Amino acid sequence: QVQLVESGGGLVPAGGSLRLSCAASGRTFSSYMLGWFRHAPGKEREFVAAIRWSSGRTYYADSVKGRFTISRDGAKNTVYLQMNSLKPEDTALYYCAAQVVGGSYDYWGQGTQVTVSS
């Protein structure tokens, strides 16, 4: 069973930075894509970034390109989301999710709250 545990959320002022972590377990993730999503109150859940575990290829939403960086550490089975130049509109509950490449995101973490003050 895939387990995903997020950490690293918090309260930061606008312009600040945070690094989220997602510790993944229960599988060998070489055929997986791991992604970050966020859900703000009153809004739809939205895709933020994703990384193919085997190749390291990355994908980003336009709203975070140039500010956020997704990476993975194979030795630690952990995916990171480095978030710089944070804006109040980045405030949301951030989730880590996993899919077999070409499938759907079937596995989700519990989420970590990010709040950016103006």
Coordinates of C-alpha atoms in Angstrom, one line a residue:
Q1 CA 0.0 0.0 0.0
V2 CA 1.4 3.4 -1.0
Q3 CA 1.7 5.9 1.8
L4 CA 2.4 9.5 1.4
V5 CA 3.2 11.8 4.3
E6 CA 3.6 15.6 3.7
S7 CA 5.4 18.0 6.0
G8 CA 6.9 21.5 5.9
G9 CA 3.8 23.7 5.7
G10 CA 3.5 26.8 7.8
L11 CA 2.8 30.6 7.9
V12 CA 5.1 32.8 5.9
P13 CA 5.0 36.5 4.8
A14 CA 4.5 37.3 1.1
G15 CA 7.9 37.0 -0.7
G16 CA 9.0 34.2 1.7
S17 CA 10.0 30.6 1.0
L18 CA 9.0 27.2 2.2
R19 CA 10.0 23.7 1.4
L20 CA 7.4 20.9 1.5
S21 CA 8.4 17.3 1.8
C22 CA 6.5 14.1 0.8
A23 CA 7.8 10.9 2.2
A24 CA 6.7 8.0 0.1
S25 CA 6.6 4.3 1.1
G26 CA 5.0 1.0 0.2
R27 CA 6.3 0.7 -3.4
T28 CA 9.3 1.0 -5.7
F29 CA 8.4 4.2 -7.4
S30 CA 10.4 3.8 -10.6
S31 CA 7.2 3.6 -12.7
Y32 CA 5.4 6.4 -10.8
M33 CA 4.8 10.1 -11.2
L34 CA 4.6 12.0 -8.0
G35 CA 2.8 15.3 -7.9
W36 CA 1.8 18.2 -5.7
F37 CA -1.8 19.6 -5.7
R38 CA -3.4 22.4 -3.7
H39 CA -6.9 23.2 -2.5
A40 CA -7.8 26.7 -1.3
P41 CA -11.2 27.4 0.3
G42 CA -13.9 28.1 -2.2
K43 CA -11.7 27.0 -5.1
E44 CA -11.2 23.8 -7.1
R45 CA -8.3 21.6 -6.3
E46 CA -5.5 22.4 -8.7
F47 CA -2.4 20.8 -10.0
V48 CA 0.9 22.5 -8.9
A49 CA 3.8 20.3 -10.1
A50 CA 4.8 16.8 -10.8
I51 CA 8.0 14.7 -11.4
R52 CA 8.6 11.4 -13.1
W53 CA 10.5 9.3 -10.6
S54 CA 12.7 7.5 -13.0
S55 CA 13.7 10.3 -15.4
G56 CA 13.3 13.3 -13.1
R57 CA 11.2 15.1 -15.8
T58 CA 9.2 17.8 -14.2
Y59 CA 5.9 19.6 -15.0
Y60 CA 4.5 22.8 -13.5
A61 CA 1.3 24.8 -13.5
D62 CA 1.8 28.2 -15.2
S63 CA 0.9 30.0 -11.9
V64 CA 4.0 28.6 -10.2
K65 CA 6.6 28.3 -13.0
G66 CA 9.8 30.1 -12.1
R67 CA 8.9 30.2 -8.4
F68 CA 8.4 26.6 -7.4
T69 CA 10.8 23.7 -8.0
I70 CA 9.9 20.0 -7.6
S71 CA 12.7 17.5 -6.9
R72 CA 13.1 14.0 -5.6
D73 CA 15.7 12.1 -3.5
G74 CA 15.7 8.5 -4.4
A75 CA 17.7 7.4 -1.4
K76 CA 15.1 9.0 1.0
N77 CA 12.1 8.2 -1.2
T78 CA 11.1 11.8 -0.7
V79 CA 9.7 14.4 -3.1
Y80 CA 10.2 18.1 -2.3
L81 CA 8.5 21.3 -3.4
Q82 CA 10.7 24.3 -2.9
M83 CA 8.4 27.4 -3.0
N84 CA 10.0 30.8 -3.4
S85 CA 8.5 34.3 -3.8
L86 CA 5.3 33.1 -2.2
K87 CA 2.1 35.1 -2.7
P88 CA -1.1 35.3 -0.6
E89 CA -2.8 33.4 -3.5
D90 CA -0.6 30.5 -2.8
T91 CA -2.4 29.9 0.5
A92 CA -3.9 26.4 0.4
L93 CA -3.8 22.9 1.7
Y94 CA -1.0 21.2 -0.3
Y95 CA -1.3 17.5 -1.1
C96 CA 1.2 15.0 -2.4
A97 CA -0.2 12.4 -4.8
A98 CA 1.1 9.4 -6.7
Q99 CA 0.2 7.7 -10.0
V100 CA 1.5 5.0 -12.1
V101 CA 2.7 6.9 -15.2
G102 CA -0.2 7.1 -17.6
G103 CA -2.8 6.3 -14.9
S104 CA -4.6 8.5 -12.4
Y105 CA -3.6 9.9 -9.1
D106 CA -4.9 7.1 -6.9
Y107 CA -2.8 7.8 -3.8
W108 CA -3.0 10.9 -1.7
G109 CA -1.4 12.2 1.5
Q110 CA -3.2 14.0 4.3
G111 CA -2.1 17.5 3.2
T112 CA 0.0 20.2 4.8
Q113 CA -1.3 23.8 5.2
V114 CA 0.6 26.7 3.6
T115 CA -0.5 30.2 4.6
V116 CA 1.0 33.3 3.0
S117 CA 0.3 36.6 4.8
S118 CA 0.1 39.9 2.9

